[in-house]
PDB file of C-alpha atoms in Angstrom:
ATOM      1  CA  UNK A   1      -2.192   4.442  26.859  1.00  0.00           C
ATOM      2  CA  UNK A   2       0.272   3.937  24.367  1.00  0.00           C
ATOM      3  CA  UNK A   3      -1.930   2.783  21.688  1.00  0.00           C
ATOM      4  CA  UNK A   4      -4.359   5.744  22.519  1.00  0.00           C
ATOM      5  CA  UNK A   5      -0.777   8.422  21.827  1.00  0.00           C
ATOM      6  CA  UNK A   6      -0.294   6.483  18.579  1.00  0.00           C
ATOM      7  CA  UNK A   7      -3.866   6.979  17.502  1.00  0.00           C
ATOM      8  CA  UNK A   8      -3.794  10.687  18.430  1.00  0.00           C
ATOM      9  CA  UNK A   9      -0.622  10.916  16.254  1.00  0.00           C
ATOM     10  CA  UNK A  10      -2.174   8.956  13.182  1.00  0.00           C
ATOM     11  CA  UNK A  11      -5.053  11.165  13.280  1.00  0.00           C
ATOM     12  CA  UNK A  12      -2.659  14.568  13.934  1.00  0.00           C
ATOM     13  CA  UNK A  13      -0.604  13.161  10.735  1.00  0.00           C
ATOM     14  CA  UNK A  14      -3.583  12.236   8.210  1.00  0.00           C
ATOM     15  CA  UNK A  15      -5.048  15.721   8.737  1.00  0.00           C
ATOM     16  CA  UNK A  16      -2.181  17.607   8.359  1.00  0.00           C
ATOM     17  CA  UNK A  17      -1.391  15.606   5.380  1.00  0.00           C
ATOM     18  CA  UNK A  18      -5.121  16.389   3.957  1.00  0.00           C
ATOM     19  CA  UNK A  19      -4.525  20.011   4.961  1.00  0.00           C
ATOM     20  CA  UNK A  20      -1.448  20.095   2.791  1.00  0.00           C
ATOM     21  CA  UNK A  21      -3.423  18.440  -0.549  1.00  0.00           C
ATOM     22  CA  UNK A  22      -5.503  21.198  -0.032  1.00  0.00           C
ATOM     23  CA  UNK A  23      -2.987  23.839   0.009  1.00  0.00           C
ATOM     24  CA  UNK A  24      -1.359  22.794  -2.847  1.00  0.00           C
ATOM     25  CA  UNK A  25      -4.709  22.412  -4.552  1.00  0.00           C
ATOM     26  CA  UNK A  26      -5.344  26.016  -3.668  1.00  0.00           C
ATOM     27  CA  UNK A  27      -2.221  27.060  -4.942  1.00  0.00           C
ATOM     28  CA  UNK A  28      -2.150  24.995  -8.408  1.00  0.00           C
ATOM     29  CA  UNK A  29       0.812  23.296  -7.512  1.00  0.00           C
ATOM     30  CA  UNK A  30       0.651  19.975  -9.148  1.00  0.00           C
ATOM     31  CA  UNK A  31       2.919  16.863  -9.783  1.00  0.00           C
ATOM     32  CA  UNK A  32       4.496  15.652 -12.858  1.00  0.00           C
ATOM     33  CA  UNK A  33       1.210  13.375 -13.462  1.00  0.00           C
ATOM     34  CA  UNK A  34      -0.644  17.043 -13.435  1.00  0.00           C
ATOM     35  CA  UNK A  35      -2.609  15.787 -10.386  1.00  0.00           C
ATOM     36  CA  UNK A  36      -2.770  18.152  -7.449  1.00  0.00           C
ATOM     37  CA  UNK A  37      -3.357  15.278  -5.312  1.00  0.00           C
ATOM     38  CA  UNK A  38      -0.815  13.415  -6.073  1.00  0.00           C
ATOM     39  CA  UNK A  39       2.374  13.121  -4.364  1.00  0.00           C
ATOM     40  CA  UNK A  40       6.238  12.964  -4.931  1.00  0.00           C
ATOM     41  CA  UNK A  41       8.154  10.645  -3.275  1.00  0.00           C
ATOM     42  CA  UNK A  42      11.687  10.333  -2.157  1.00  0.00           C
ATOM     43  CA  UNK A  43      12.739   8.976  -5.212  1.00  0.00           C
ATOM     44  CA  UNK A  44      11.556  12.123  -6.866  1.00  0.00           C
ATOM     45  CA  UNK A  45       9.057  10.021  -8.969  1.00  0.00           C
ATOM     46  CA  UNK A  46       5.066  10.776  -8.810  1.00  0.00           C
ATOM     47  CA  UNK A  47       3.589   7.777  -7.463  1.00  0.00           C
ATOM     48  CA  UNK A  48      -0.008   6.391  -6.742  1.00  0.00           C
ATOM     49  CA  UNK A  49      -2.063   3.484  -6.258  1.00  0.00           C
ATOM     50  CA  UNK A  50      -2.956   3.257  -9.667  1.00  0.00           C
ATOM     51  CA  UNK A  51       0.042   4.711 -11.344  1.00  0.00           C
ATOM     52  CA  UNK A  52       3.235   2.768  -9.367  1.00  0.00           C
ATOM     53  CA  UNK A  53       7.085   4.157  -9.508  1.00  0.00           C
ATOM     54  CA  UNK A  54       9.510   1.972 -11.626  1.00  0.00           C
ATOM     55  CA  UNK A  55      12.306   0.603 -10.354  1.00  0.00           C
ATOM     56  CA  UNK A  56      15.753   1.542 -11.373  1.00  0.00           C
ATOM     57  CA  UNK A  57      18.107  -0.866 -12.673  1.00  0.00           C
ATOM     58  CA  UNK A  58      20.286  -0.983  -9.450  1.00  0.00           C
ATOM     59  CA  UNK A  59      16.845  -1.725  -7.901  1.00  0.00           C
ATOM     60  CA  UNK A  60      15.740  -4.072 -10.520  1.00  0.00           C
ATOM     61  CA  UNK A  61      18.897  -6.233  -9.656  1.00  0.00           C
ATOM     62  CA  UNK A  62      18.749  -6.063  -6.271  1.00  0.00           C
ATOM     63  CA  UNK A  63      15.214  -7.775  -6.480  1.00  0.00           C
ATOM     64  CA  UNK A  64      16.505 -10.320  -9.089  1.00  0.00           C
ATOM     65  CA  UNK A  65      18.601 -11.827  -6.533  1.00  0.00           C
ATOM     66  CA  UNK A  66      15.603 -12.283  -4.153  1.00  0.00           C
ATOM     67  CA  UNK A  67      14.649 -15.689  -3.374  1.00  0.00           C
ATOM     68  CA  UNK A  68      11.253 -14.390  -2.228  1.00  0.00           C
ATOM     69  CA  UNK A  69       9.390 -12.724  -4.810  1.00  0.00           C
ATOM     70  CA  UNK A  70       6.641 -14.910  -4.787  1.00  0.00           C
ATOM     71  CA  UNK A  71       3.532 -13.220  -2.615  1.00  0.00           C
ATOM     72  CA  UNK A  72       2.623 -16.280  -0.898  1.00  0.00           C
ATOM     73  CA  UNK A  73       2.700 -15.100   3.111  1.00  0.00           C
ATOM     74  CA  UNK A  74      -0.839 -14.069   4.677  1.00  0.00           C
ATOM     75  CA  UNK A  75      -0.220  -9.968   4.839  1.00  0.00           C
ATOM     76  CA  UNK A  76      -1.593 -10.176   8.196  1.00  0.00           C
ATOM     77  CA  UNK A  77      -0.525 -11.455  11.763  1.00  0.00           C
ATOM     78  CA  UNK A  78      -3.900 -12.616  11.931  1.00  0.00           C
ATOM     79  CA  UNK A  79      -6.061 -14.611  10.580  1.00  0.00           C
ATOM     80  CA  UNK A  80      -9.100 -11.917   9.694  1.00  0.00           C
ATOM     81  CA  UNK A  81     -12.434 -12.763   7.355  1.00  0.00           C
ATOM     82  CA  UNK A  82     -12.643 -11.999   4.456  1.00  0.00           C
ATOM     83  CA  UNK A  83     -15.650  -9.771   3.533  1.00  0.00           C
ATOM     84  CA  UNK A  84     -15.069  -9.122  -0.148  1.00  0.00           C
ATOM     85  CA  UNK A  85     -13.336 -11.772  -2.780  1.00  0.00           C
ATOM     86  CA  UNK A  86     -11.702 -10.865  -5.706  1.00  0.00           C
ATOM     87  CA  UNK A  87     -14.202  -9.774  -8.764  1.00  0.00           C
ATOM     88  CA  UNK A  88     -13.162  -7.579 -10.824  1.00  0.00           C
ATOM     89  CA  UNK A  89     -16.114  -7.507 -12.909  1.00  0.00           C
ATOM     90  CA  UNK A  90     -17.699  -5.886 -10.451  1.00  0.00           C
ATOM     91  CA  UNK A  91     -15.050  -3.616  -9.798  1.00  0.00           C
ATOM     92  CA  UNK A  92     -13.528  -5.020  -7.071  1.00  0.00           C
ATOM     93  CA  UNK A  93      -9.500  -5.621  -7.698  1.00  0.00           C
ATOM     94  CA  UNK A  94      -8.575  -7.215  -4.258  1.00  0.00           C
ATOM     95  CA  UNK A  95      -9.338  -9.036  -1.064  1.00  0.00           C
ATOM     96  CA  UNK A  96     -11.029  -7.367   1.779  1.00  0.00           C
ATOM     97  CA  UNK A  97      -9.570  -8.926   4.882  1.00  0.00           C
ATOM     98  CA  UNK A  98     -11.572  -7.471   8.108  1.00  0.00           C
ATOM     99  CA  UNK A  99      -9.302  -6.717  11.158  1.00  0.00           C
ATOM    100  CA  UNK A 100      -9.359  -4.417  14.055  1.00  0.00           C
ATOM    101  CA  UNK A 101      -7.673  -1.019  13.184  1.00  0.00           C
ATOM    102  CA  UNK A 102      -3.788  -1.195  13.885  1.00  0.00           C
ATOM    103  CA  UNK A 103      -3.177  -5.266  13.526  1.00  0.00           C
ATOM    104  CA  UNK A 104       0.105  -5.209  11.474  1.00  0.00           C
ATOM    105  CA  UNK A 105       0.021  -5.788   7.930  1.00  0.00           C
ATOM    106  CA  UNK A 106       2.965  -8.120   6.262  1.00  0.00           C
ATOM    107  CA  UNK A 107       5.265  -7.244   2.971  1.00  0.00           C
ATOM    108  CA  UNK A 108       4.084 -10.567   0.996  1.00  0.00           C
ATOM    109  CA  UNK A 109       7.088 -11.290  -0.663  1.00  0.00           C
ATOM    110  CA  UNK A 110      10.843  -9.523  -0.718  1.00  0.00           C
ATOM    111  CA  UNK A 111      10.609  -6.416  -2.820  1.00  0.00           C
ATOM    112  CA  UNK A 112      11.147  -2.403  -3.072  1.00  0.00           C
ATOM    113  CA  UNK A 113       8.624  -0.104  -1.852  1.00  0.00           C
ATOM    114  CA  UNK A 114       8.043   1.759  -5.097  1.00  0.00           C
ATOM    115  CA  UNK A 115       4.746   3.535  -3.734  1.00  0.00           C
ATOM    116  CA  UNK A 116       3.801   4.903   0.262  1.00  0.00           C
ATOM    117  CA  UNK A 117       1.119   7.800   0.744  1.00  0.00           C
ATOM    118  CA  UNK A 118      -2.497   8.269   1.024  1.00  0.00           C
ATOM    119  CA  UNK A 119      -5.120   8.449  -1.638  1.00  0.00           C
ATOM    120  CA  UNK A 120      -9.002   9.290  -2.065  1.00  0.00           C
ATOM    121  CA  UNK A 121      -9.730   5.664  -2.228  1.00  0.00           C
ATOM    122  CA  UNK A 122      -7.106   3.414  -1.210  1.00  0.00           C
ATOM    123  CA  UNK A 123      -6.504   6.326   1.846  1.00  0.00           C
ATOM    124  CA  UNK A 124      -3.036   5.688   3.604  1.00  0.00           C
ATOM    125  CA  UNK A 125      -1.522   2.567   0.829  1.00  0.00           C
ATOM    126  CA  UNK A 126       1.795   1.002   0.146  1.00  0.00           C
ATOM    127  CA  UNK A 127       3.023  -0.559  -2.981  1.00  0.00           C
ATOM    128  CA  UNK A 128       5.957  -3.083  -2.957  1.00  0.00           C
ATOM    129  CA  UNK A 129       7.344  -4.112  -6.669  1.00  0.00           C
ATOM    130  CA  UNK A 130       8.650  -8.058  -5.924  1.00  0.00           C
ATOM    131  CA  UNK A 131      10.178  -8.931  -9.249  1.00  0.00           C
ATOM    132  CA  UNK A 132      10.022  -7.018 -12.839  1.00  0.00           C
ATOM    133  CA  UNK A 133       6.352  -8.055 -13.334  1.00  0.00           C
ATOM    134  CA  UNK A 134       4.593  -8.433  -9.606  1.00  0.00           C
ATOM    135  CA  UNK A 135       3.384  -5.929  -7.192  1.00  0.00           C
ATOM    136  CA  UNK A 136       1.128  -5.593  -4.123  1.00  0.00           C
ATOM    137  CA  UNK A 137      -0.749  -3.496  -2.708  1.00  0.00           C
ATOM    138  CA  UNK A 138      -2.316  -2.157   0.477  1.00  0.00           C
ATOM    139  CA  UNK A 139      -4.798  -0.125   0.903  1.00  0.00           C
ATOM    140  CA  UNK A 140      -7.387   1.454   3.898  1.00  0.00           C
ATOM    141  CA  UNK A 141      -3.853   1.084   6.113  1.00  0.00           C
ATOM    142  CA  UNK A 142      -4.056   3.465   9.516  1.00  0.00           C
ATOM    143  CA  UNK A 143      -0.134   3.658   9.572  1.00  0.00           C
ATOM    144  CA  UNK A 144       2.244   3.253   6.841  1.00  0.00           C
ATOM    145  CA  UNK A 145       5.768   1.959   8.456  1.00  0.00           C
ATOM    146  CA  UNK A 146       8.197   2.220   5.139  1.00  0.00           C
ATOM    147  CA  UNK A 147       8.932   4.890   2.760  1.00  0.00           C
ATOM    148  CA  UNK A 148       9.221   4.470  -1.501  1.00  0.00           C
ATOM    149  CA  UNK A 149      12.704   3.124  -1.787  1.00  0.00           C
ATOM    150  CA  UNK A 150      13.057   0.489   1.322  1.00  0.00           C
ATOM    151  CA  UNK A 151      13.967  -2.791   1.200  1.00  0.00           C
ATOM    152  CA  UNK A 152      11.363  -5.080   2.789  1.00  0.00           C
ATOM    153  CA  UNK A 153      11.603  -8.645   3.382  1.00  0.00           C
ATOM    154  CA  UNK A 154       8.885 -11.019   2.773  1.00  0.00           C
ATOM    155  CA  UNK A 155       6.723 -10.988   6.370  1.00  0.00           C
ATOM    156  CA  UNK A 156       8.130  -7.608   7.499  1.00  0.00           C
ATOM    157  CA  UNK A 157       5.677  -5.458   9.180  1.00  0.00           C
ATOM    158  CA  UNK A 158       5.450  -2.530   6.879  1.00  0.00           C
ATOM    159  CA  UNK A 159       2.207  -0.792   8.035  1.00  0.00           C
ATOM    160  CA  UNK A 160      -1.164  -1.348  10.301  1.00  0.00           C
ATOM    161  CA  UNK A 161      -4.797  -1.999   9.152  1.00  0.00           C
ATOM    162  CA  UNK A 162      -7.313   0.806   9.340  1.00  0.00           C
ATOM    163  CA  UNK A 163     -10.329   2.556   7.789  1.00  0.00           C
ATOM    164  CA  UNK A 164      -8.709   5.193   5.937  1.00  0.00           C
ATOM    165  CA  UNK A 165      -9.951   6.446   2.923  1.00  0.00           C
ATOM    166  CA  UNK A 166     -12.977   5.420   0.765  1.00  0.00           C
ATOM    167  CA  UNK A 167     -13.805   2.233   3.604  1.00  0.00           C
ATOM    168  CA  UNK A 168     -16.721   1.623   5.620  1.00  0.00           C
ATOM    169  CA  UNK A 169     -15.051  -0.592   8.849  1.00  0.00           C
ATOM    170  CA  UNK A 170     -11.300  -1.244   9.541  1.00  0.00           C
ATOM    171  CA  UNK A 171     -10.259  -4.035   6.986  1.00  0.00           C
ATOM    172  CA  UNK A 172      -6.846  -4.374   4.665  1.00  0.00           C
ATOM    173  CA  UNK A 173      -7.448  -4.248   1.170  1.00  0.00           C
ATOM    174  CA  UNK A 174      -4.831  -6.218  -0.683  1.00  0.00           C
ATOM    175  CA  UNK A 175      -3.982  -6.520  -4.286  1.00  0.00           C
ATOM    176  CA  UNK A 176      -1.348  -8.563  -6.649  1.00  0.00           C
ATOM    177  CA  UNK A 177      -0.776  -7.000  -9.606  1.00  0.00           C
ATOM    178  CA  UNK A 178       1.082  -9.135 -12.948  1.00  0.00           C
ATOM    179  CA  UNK A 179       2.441  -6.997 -15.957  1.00  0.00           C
ATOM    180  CA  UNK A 180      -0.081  -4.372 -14.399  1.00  0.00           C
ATOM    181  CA  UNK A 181      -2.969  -6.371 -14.332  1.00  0.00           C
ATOM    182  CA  UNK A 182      -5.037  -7.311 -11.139  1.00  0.00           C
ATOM    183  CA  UNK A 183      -5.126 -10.926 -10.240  1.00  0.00           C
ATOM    184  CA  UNK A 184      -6.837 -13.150  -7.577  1.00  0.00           C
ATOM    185  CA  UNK A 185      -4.572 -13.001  -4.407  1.00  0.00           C
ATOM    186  CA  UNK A 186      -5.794 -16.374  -3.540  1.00  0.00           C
ATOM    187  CA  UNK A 187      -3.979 -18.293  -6.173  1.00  0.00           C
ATOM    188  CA  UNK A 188      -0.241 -17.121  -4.642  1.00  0.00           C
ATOM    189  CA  UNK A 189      -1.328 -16.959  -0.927  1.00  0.00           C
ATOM    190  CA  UNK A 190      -1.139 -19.451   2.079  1.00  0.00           C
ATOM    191  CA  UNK A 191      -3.271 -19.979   5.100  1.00  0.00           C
TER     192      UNK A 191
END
């Protein structure tokens, strides 16, 4: 019953947020990246999948201090299969990790949410900076639990899988980024 409440609510919230893209659309209100889809967080910085917020210095030392920066924990409770690897030759800049819809997804590593909304692709994502030159993300997510500017701790729950955006079955898509560059999740992750 519960689960069926939260679903309702997910779907209320994703169409009223696609209602208000189209609004502003209509009304040529755009963000500082000129995009009327994107949109500004509560840092008061444009953010997206593929164009992250950067940290502040306040921030940038706060992560220094981490211990955990490395991405090295699963960023699921369970186990999954994955259905896509890693090729980004062929476009694809991730790991496809199929899971029922709402299994909670883990922050990888300590690090600042620097990146939380939805997207024609990556639909609902969240980005999480871990150090001055890694960052994950997490894309097709039903539910997004943190906001740009939290603190999360490596295995927090920060969101639940889903099938939002550009997806064709409920799965996590989950990328490491280096200085800004893709790289193959497998190499930091453990089992």
């Amino acid at each position: 019953m519960v689960r069926g409440k939260v679903d309702a609510l997910a779907e209320n919230l994703a169409a009223s947020e696609e209602a208000y893209r189209q609004i502003r659309e209509m009304a040529g209100i755009r963000s500082p990246t000129g995009d009327p889809a994107d949109r500004r967080t509560g840092r008061g910085a444009a953010s997206s999948p593929s164009r992250p917020r950067k940290l502040g210095k306040e921030e940038r030392d706060l992560l220094a201090r981490s211990l955990n920066h490395v991405p090295s924990v699963w960023p699921l409770t369970k186990r999954g299969f994955v259905t896509e690897e890693f090729s980004p030759r062929e476009g694809h800049t991730g790991l496809d990790i199929a899971v029922e819809s709402n299994t909670p997804v883990l922050a990888a590593a300590d690090g600042i949410v620097v990146g939380a909304g939805r997207d024609d692709v990556y639909g609902t994502y969240v980005l999480v900076q871990h150090d001055a030159s890694t960052l994950t993300a997490y894309g097709h997510l039903a539910l997004a639990f943190v906001r740009d500017g939290d603190l999360v701790r490596q295995g927090d729950i920060i969101a639940q899988s889903g099938n939002s955006g550009r997806s064709s079955a409920p799965h996590l898509h989950f990328e490491i980024r280096r200085n800004g560059v893709e790289v193959d999740p497998r190499t930091y992750l453990q089992r």
